């Protein structure tokens, strides 16, 4: 039987109605005071609950872990209560949802959170910006350069590991079906994985095995806290923006995949480049990954439905994530099934919005 996006899937006992995954997308609609999820966010996720599973927007595990304005957190009771609005809405509409746990590391500025960024090494991310809302007349975000981080102490590392554990615990209290550890896209864990951003000479740097140590330790404490069946990890082996070009990363990622398989996490989520001339992931990499990781594999990165179905039918992946298509088409699976016209982004100024429904919850559903 041909496997397609509409085939049901069992992910470590979690039943999914289809293989459409709504990818994590930062939208900046949290309450600015306290970084608290709200009813508008709940409506946004509820509208898109025809996905088999949703991965939430990146959610910081601490104030230190925050890199952009109006992004939600998972470290206070008010944030937990705010996220319950989201999980209740998604579950009532038949989907599942994981929370993406996030620490940005060096990709931040004191203009965002009042703190100097931290990182494995005191290396600034060249040509990298974050955004704030500073009262621009049109409500747009203002981009500012990141600041030089300070090198993390052993105490900092211990604290961050604990913050991931607490974030996972809080996510389950908030009603999420599991969590995704964000180890991709140039943020903190990815900074440890790469030789160009990690110049440490202790047990968290130097060799590839040492550079994956923090990922291993974070994943283990999260899995111990909430269960391996509720723990996933996102990686981005072929993405090098935010000054992350590392010639050793593919070998490092494969070592990490073997380690994650030993821990028994429920999935690896590959964040793949989604711009028009982006590098294509070679099929031999996917085959090798499948050999080294025996659980669910997810691919996200501007796939067409045909590309997604080809990957599924070849058993190279198990779920396929869609981002911008879900952003503009809350009923994306139905539109694909009917080969219907898709909504386009109405206004790029609302992608990282000032807090209202424009370009967020006002995209129309298909009329049939």
XYZ file of N, CA, C and O in Angstrom, residues 74-85 87-88 91 99 165-179 225-226 230:
136
model
N 7.820 29.201 28.813
C 7.238 28.049 29.496
C 7.910 27.887 30.866
O 8.142 26.776 31.338
N 8.166 29.027 31.531
C 8.877 28.978 32.807
C 8.100 29.631 33.951
O 8.600 29.681 35.068
N 6.880 30.104 33.678
C 6.072 30.687 34.755
C 4.693 30.038 34.767
O 4.244 29.471 33.757
N 4.000 30.137 35.901
C 2.669 29.548 36.005
C 1.685 30.241 35.076
O 0.809 29.594 34.489
N 1.827 31.556 34.906
C 0.937 32.264 33.988
C 1.130 31.788 32.551
O 0.167 31.702 31.780
N 2.358 31.485 32.188
C 2.608 30.951 30.849
C 1.980 29.567 30.697
O 1.376 29.257 29.652
N 2.104 28.752 31.706
C 1.477 27.425 31.670
C -0.033 27.555 31.474
O -0.629 26.866 30.630
N -0.659 28.464 32.221
C -2.110 28.652 32.104
C -2.468 29.178 30.716
O -3.493 28.791 30.136
N -1.637 30.063 30.166
C -1.888 30.564 28.824
C -1.810 29.469 27.773
O -2.638 29.401 26.854
N -0.830 28.579 27.909
C -0.695 27.484 26.948
C -1.857 26.498 27.048
O -2.186 25.821 26.068
N -2.495 26.389 28.218
C -3.647 25.491 28.336
C -4.772 25.900 27.393
O -5.519 25.045 26.897
N -4.901 27.201 27.111
C -5.893 27.651 26.130
C -5.616 27.028 24.773
O -6.537 26.629 24.048
N -3.624 24.188 24.050
C -3.725 22.729 23.997
C -5.178 22.262 24.061
O -5.557 21.316 23.367
N -5.994 22.926 24.862
C -7.424 22.566 24.917
C -8.074 22.756 23.551
O -8.847 21.894 23.095
N -6.787 20.015 21.028
C -7.305 18.682 21.328
C -8.799 18.565 21.042
O -9.263 17.528 20.543
N 5.237 20.917 22.292
C 5.827 22.233 22.536
C 7.311 22.195 22.187
O 8.038 21.307 22.630
N 14.652 20.651 31.527
C 13.853 19.662 32.260
C 12.584 20.297 32.804
O 11.477 19.756 32.649
N 12.732 21.461 33.431
C 11.568 22.140 34.001
C 10.593 22.560 32.908
O 9.370 22.455 33.075
N 11.127 23.033 31.784
C 10.261 23.408 30.671
C 9.437 22.241 30.166
O 8.245 22.384 29.860
N 10.058 21.059 30.090
C 9.328 19.868 29.655
C 8.238 19.502 30.648
O 7.102 19.182 30.271
N 8.573 19.556 31.927
C 7.580 19.273 32.968
C 6.413 20.243 32.875
O 5.239 19.849 32.946
N 6.725 21.521 32.696
C 5.680 22.542 32.582
C 4.816 22.326 31.345
O 3.605 22.576 31.368
N 5.431 21.893 30.258
C 4.684 21.656 29.021
C 3.634 20.570 29.212
O 2.497 20.684 28.736
N 3.997 19.503 29.894
C 3.033 18.438 30.156
C 1.923 18.945 31.064
O 0.736 18.641 30.854
N 2.271 19.761 32.068
C 1.239 20.365 32.924
C 0.293 21.232 32.100
O -0.919 21.308 32.382
N 0.830 21.886 31.055
C 0.013 22.744 30.204
C -0.834 21.960 29.209
O -1.617 22.559 28.463
N -0.690 20.635 29.168
C -1.543 19.811 28.324
C -0.938 19.366 27.011
O -1.632 18.754 26.187
N 0.340 19.640 26.789
C 0.971 19.211 25.536
C 1.147 17.696 25.525
O 1.307 17.051 26.569
N 1.142 17.129 24.318
C 1.334 15.695 24.142
C 2.799 15.296 24.236
O 3.119 14.107 24.349
N 3.691 16.263 24.174
C 5.121 16.019 24.267
C 5.867 17.301 23.996
O 5.270 18.384 23.879
N 7.197 17.187 23.907
C 8.027 18.356 23.635
C 9.033 18.044 22.539
O 9.413 16.883 22.325
N 12.207 12.922 32.696
C 11.145 13.683 33.346
C 9.765 13.350 32.782
O 8.803 13.176 33.544
N 9.650 13.260 31.459
C 8.314 13.125 30.861
C 8.134 11.845 30.043
O 7.024 11.538 29.608
N 7.420 10.968 24.727
C 6.960 12.351 24.623
C 8.099 13.312 24.264
O 7.934 14.529 24.348
